[in-house]
Short mmCIF file of C-alpha atoms in Angstrom, two decimals:
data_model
loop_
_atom_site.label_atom_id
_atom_site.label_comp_id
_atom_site.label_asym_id
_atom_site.label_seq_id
_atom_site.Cartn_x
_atom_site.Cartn_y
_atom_site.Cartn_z
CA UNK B 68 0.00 0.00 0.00
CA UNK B 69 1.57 3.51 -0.71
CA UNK B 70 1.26 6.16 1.74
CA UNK B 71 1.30 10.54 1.85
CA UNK B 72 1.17 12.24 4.86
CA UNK B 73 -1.35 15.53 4.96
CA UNK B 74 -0.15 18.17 7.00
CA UNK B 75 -3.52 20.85 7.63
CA UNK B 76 -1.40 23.37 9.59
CA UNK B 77 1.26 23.97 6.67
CA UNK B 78 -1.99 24.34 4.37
CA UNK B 79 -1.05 25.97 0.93
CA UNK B 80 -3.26 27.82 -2.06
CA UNK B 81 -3.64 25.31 -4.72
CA UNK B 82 -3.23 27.77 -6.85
CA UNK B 83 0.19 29.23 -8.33
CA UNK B 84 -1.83 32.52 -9.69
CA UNK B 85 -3.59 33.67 -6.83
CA UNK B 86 -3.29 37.43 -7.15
CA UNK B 87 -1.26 39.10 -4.24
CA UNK B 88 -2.92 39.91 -1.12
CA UNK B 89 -5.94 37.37 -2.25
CA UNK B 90 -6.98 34.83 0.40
CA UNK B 91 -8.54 31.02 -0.61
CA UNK B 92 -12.23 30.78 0.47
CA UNK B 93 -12.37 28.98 4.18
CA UNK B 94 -15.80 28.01 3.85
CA UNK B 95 -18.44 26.82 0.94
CA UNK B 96 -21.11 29.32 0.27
CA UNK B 97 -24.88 28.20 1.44
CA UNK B 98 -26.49 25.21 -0.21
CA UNK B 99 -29.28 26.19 -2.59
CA UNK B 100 -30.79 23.30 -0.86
CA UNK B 101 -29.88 21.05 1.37
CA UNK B 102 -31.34 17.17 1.19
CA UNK B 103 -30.55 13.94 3.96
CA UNK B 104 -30.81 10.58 4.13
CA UNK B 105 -33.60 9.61 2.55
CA UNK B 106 -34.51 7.13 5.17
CA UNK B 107 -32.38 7.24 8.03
CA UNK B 108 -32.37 11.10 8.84
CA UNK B 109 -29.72 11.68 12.02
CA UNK B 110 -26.83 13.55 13.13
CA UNK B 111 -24.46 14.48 9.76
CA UNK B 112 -20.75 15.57 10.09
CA UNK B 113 -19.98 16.02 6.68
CA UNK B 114 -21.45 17.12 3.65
CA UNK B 115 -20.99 16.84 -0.34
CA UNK B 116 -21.38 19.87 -2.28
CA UNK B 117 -22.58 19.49 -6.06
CA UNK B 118 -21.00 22.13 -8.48
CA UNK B 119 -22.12 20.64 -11.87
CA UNK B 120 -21.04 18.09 -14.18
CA UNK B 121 -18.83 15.20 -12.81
CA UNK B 122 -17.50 17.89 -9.96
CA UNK B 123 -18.69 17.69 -6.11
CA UNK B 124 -17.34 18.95 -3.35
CA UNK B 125 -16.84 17.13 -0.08
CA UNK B 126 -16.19 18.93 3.36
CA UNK B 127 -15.48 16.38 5.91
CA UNK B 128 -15.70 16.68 9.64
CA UNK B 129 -14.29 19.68 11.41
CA UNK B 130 -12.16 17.42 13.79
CA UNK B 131 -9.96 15.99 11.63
CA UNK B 132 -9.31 19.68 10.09
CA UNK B 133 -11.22 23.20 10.01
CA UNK B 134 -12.31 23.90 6.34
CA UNK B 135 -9.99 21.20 4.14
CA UNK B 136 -12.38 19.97 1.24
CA UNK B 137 -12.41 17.15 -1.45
CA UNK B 138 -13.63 17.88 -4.98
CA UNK B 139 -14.17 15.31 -7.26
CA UNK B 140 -14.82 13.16 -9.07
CA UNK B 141 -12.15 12.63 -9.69
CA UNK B 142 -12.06 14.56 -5.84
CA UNK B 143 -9.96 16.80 -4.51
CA UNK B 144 -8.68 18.49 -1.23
CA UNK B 145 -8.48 21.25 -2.46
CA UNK B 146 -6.04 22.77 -0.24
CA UNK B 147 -3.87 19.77 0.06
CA UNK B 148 -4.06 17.29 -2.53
CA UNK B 149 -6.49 16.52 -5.89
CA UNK B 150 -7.74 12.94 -7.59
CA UNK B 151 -7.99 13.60 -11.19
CA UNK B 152 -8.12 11.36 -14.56
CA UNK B 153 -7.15 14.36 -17.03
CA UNK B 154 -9.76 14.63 -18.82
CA UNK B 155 -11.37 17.82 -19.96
CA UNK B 156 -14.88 18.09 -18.54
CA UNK B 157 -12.80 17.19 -15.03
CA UNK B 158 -9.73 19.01 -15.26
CA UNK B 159 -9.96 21.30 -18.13
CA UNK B 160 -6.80 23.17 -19.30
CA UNK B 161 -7.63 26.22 -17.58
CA UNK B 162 -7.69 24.84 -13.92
CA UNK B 163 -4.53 22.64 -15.26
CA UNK B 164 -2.65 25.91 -15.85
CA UNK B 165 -3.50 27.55 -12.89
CA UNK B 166 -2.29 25.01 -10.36
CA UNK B 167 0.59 25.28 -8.29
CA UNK B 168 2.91 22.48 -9.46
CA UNK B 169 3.93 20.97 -6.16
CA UNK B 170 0.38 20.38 -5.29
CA UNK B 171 -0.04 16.57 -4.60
CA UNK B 172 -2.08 14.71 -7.19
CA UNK B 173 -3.82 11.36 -7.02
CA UNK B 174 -4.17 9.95 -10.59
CA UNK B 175 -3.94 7.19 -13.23
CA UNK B 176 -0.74 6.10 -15.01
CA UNK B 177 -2.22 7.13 -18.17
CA UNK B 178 -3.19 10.52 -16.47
CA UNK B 179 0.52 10.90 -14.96
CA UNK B 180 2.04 10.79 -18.21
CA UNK B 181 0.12 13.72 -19.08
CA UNK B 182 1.41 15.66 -16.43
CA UNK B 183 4.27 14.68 -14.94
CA UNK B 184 6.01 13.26 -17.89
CA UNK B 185 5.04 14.82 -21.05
CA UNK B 186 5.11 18.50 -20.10
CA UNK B 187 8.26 21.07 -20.51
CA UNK B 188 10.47 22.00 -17.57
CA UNK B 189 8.72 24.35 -15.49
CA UNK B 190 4.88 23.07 -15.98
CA UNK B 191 5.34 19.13 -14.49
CA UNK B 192 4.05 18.04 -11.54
CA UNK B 193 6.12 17.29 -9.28
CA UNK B 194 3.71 15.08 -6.73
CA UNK B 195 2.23 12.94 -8.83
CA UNK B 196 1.75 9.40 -7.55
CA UNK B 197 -0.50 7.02 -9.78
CA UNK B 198 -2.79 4.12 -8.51
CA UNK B 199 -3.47 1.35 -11.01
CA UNK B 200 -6.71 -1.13 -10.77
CA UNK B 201 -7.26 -2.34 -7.01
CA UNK B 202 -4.19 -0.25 -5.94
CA UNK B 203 -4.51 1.70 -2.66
CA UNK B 204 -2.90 4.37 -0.93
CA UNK B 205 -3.70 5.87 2.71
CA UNK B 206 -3.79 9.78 3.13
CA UNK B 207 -2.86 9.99 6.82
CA UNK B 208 -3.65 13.09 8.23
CA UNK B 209 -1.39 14.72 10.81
CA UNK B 210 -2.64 15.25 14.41
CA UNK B 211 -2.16 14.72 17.81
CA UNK B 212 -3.54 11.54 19.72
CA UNK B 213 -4.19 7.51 19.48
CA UNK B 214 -7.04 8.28 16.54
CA UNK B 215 -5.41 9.17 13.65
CA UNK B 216 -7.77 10.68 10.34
CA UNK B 217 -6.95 9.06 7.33
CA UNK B 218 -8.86 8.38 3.77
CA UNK B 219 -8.11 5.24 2.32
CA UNK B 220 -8.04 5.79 -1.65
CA UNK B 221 -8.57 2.65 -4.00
CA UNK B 222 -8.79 2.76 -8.25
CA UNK B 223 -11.67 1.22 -9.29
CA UNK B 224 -12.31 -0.67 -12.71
CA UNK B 225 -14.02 1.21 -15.61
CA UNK B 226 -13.81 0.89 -19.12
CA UNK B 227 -15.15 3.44 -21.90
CA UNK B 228 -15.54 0.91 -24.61
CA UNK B 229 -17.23 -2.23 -23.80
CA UNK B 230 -15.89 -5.42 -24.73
CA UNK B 231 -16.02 -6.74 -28.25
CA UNK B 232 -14.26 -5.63 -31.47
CA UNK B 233 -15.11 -1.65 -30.39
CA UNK B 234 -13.30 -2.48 -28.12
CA UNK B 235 -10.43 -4.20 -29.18
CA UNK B 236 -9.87 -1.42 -31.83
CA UNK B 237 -10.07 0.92 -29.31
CA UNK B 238 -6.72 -0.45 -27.49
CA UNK B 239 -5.19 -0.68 -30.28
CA UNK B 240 -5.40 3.27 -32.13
CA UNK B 241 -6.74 4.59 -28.81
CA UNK B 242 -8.79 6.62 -29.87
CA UNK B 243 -11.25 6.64 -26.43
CA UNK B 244 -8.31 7.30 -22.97
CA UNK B 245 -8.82 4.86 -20.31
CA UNK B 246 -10.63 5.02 -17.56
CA UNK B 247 -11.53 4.59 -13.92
CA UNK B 248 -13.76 4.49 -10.68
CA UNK B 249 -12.35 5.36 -7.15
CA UNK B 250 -13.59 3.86 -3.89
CA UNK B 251 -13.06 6.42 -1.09
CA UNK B 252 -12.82 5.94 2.45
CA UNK B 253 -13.27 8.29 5.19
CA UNK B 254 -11.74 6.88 8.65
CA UNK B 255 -8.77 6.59 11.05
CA UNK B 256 -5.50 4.50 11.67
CA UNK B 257 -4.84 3.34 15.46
CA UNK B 258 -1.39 2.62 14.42
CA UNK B 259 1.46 2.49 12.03
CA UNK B 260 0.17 -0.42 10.86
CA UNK B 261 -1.86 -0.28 7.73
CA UNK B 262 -4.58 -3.15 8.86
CA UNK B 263 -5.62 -0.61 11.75
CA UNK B 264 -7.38 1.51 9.31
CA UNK B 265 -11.43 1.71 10.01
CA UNK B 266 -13.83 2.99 7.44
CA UNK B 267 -16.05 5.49 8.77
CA UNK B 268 -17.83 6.32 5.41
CA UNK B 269 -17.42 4.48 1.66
CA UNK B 270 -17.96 6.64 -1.28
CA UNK B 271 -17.52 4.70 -4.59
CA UNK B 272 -17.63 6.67 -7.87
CA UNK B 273 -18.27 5.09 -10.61
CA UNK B 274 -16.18 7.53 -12.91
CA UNK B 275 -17.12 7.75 -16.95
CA UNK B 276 -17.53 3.78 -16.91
CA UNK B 277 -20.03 1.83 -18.95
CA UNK B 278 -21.74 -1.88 -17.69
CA UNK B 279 -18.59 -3.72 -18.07
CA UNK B 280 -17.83 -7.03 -16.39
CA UNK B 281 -15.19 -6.11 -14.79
CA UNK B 282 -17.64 -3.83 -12.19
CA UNK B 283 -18.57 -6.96 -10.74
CA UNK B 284 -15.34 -7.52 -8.99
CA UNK B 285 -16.49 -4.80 -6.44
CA UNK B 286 -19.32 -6.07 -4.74
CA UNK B 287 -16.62 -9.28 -4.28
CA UNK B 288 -14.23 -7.55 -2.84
CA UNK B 289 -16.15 -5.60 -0.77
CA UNK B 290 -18.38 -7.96 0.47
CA UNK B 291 -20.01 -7.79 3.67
CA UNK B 292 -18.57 -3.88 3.56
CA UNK B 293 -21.24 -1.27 3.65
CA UNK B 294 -21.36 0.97 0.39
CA UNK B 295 -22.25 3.97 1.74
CA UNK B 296 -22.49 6.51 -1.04
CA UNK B 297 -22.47 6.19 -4.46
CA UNK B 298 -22.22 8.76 -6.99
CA UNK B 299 -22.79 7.21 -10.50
CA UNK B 300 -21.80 9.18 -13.84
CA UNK B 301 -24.53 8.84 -16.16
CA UNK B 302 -25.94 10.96 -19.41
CA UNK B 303 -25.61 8.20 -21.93
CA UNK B 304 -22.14 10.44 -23.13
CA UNK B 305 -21.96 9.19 -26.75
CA UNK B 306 -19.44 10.12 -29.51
CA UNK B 307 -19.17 12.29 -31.82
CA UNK B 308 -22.24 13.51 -30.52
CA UNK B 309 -25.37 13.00 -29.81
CA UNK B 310 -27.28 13.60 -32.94
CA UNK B 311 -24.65 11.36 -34.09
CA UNK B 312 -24.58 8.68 -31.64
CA UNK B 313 -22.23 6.59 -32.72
CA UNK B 314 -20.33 5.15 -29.60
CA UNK B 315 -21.53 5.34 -25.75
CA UNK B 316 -18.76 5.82 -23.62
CA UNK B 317 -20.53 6.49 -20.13
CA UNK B 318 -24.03 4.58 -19.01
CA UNK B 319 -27.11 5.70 -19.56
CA UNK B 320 -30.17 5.04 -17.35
CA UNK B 321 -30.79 1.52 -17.90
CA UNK B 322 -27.19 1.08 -17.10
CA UNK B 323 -27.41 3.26 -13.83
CA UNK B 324 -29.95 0.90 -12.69
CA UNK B 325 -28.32 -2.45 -13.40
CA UNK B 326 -25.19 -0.46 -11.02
CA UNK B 327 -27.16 0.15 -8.41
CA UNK B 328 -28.42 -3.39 -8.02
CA UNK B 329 -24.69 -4.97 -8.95
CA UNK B 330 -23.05 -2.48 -6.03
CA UNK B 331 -25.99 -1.84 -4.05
CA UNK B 332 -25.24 1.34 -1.94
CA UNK B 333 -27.11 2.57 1.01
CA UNK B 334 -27.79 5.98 -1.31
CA UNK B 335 -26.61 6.63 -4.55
CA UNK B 336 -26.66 10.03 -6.08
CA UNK B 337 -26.12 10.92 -9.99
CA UNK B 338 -23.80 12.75 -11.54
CA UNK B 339 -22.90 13.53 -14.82
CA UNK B 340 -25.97 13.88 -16.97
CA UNK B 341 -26.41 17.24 -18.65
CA UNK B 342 -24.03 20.24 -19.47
CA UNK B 343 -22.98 18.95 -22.51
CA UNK B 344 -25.12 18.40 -26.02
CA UNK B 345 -23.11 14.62 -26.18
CA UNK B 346 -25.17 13.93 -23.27
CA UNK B 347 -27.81 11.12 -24.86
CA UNK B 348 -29.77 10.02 -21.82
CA UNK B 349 -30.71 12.82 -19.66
CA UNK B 350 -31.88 12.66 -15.77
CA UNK B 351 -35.45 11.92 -15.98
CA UNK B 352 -34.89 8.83 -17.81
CA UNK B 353 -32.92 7.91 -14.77
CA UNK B 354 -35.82 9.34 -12.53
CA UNK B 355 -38.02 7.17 -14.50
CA UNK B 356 -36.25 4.40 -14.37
CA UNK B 357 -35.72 4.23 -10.27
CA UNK B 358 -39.83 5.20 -10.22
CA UNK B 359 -40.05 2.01 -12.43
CA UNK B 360 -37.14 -0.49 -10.01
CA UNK B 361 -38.97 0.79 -7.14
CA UNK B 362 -35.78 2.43 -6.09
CA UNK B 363 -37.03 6.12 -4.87
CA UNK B 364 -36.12 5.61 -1.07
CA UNK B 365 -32.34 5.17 -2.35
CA UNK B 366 -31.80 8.00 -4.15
CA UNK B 367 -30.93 11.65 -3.21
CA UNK B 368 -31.10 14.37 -6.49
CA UNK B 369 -29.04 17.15 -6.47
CA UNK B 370 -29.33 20.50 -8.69
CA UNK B 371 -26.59 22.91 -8.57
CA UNK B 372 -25.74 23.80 -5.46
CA UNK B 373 -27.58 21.92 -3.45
CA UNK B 374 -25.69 20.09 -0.73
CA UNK B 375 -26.32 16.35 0.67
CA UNK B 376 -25.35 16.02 4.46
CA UNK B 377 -24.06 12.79 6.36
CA UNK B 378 -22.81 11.26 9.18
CA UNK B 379 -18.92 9.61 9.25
CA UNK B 380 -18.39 7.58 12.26
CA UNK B 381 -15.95 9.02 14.78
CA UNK B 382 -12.63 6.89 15.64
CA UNK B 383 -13.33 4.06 18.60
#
């Protein structure tokens, strides 16, 4: 397992551009709206912030730091270190440029040749450390005491293409980059050793995946482990477009459905599924589709802005 140490107190701007004198936000603005469990409502700690797209924003709980957040999907901390796969409607060029380079980064091998090995002196990151399928890394976080914070970080599979002679093509001119889900764990370490991490909260993203077989590996290897959140990418993406639908790279309703039953979360929330006019299967089909599965009480909807809140469980 690989391993980075977070330290909150020596907290930098992400940002290498920040003008002079400017100060980074400490706080989220107010939720447009904010939902909870759908049916479980209880004490929350925490709270996931959707901005749009394929991009949330997690704040965790104020004891393991005051205002440190995670953005995904492919998530950040914003302050301290970002999960990305390098693709456009993630981590568009503009946010690339602005980013201090020293800023750690959580990745794919694909997406760490982009950036720390194909760029000119000057614009590499320098602390970029790649997870490939079922790899893990713990983010400990520093502070004092027996209960140590830490978020446990694992690459999920995902594929674009589905299997077949698409997809065979596809590996060979790659035409479609590859890519991946993350399961994320919110917890602590009791000691140095690595088995003395305990899940508080399990987030599993899906990423820009379609219903491959290989998704079925994670309800194995997490069995009898509690999926607590999932956030799903759907909108059918399809390529070149979609009045000219002639490839689906990310799932579409149908799919999000068969997901939910293979993974079975305790509340899954979509992502993913407008924005863009490649965008083939829009949200009500989803909506429609959970009305139709009988899925409603496991399923929290977020518009811009709005903010789901929940509860990680505190260090024993």
């Amino acid at each position: 397992m690989k391993h980075l140490l977070i330290d909150p107190s020596k907290a930098q701007a992400p940002t290498r551009d920040l003008p002079s004198g400017a100060q980074v936000a400490s706080s989220l603005p107010d939720a447009k709206e904010t939902k909870i469990h759908p049916r479980n409502p209880g004490s929350v700690n925490a709270s996931l912030f959707f901005v749009g797209t394929a991009t949330v924003i997690l704040q965790v709980p104020t004891s393991w730091w005051p205002s440190v957040v995670f953005m995904d999907s492919r998530i950040s901390f914003i302050q301290e270190i970002m999960f990305i796969l390098g693709q456009d409607d993630h981590f568009d060029q503009n946010v690339e440029a602005s980013l201090r380079r020293d800023l750690p980064i959580i990745t794919t091998p694909h997406a760490k040749l982009h950036l720390a090995e194909s760029k000119s002196d000057g614009e590499a990151f320098t602390a970029v450390h790649d997870l490939d399928l079922f790899q893990d890394m713990l983010v400990d976080i520093a502070a004092q005491g027996k209960n140590r914070p830490a978020v446990k970080v694992t690459a999920m599979p995902g594929k674009h293409v589905a299997p077949g002679v698409i997809g065979t093509l596809n590996d060979w001119i790659s035409a479609v980059p590859p890519t991946n889900g993350w399961m994320i764990e919110l917890g602590y370490r009791f000691s140095d050793n690595d088995d003395s991490f305990q899940s508080g909260y399990r987030i599993y993203i899906s990423g820009d995946t379609l219903m491959v077989p290989e998704l079925a590996e994670i309800p194995r290897r997490y069995s009898g482990q509690n999926i607590d959140l999932m956030l799903v990418h759907l909108g059918g993406t399809t390529i070149p477009s979609a009045s000219v639908p002639l490839l689906m790279v990310t799932m579409d309703a149908e799919m999000g459905i068969q997901l939910m039953k293979l993974i079975d979360p305790d509340v899954t929330v979509p992502i993913h599924y407008d924005d863009y006019d490649v965008f083939l299967s829009p949200l009500e089909d989803f909506k429609k589709a959970v009305r139709e599965a009988g899925l409603e009480d496991k399923v929290v909807y977020l518009d811009r802005k709005d903010a789901y809140h929940f509860s990680v469980k505190d260090g024993q």
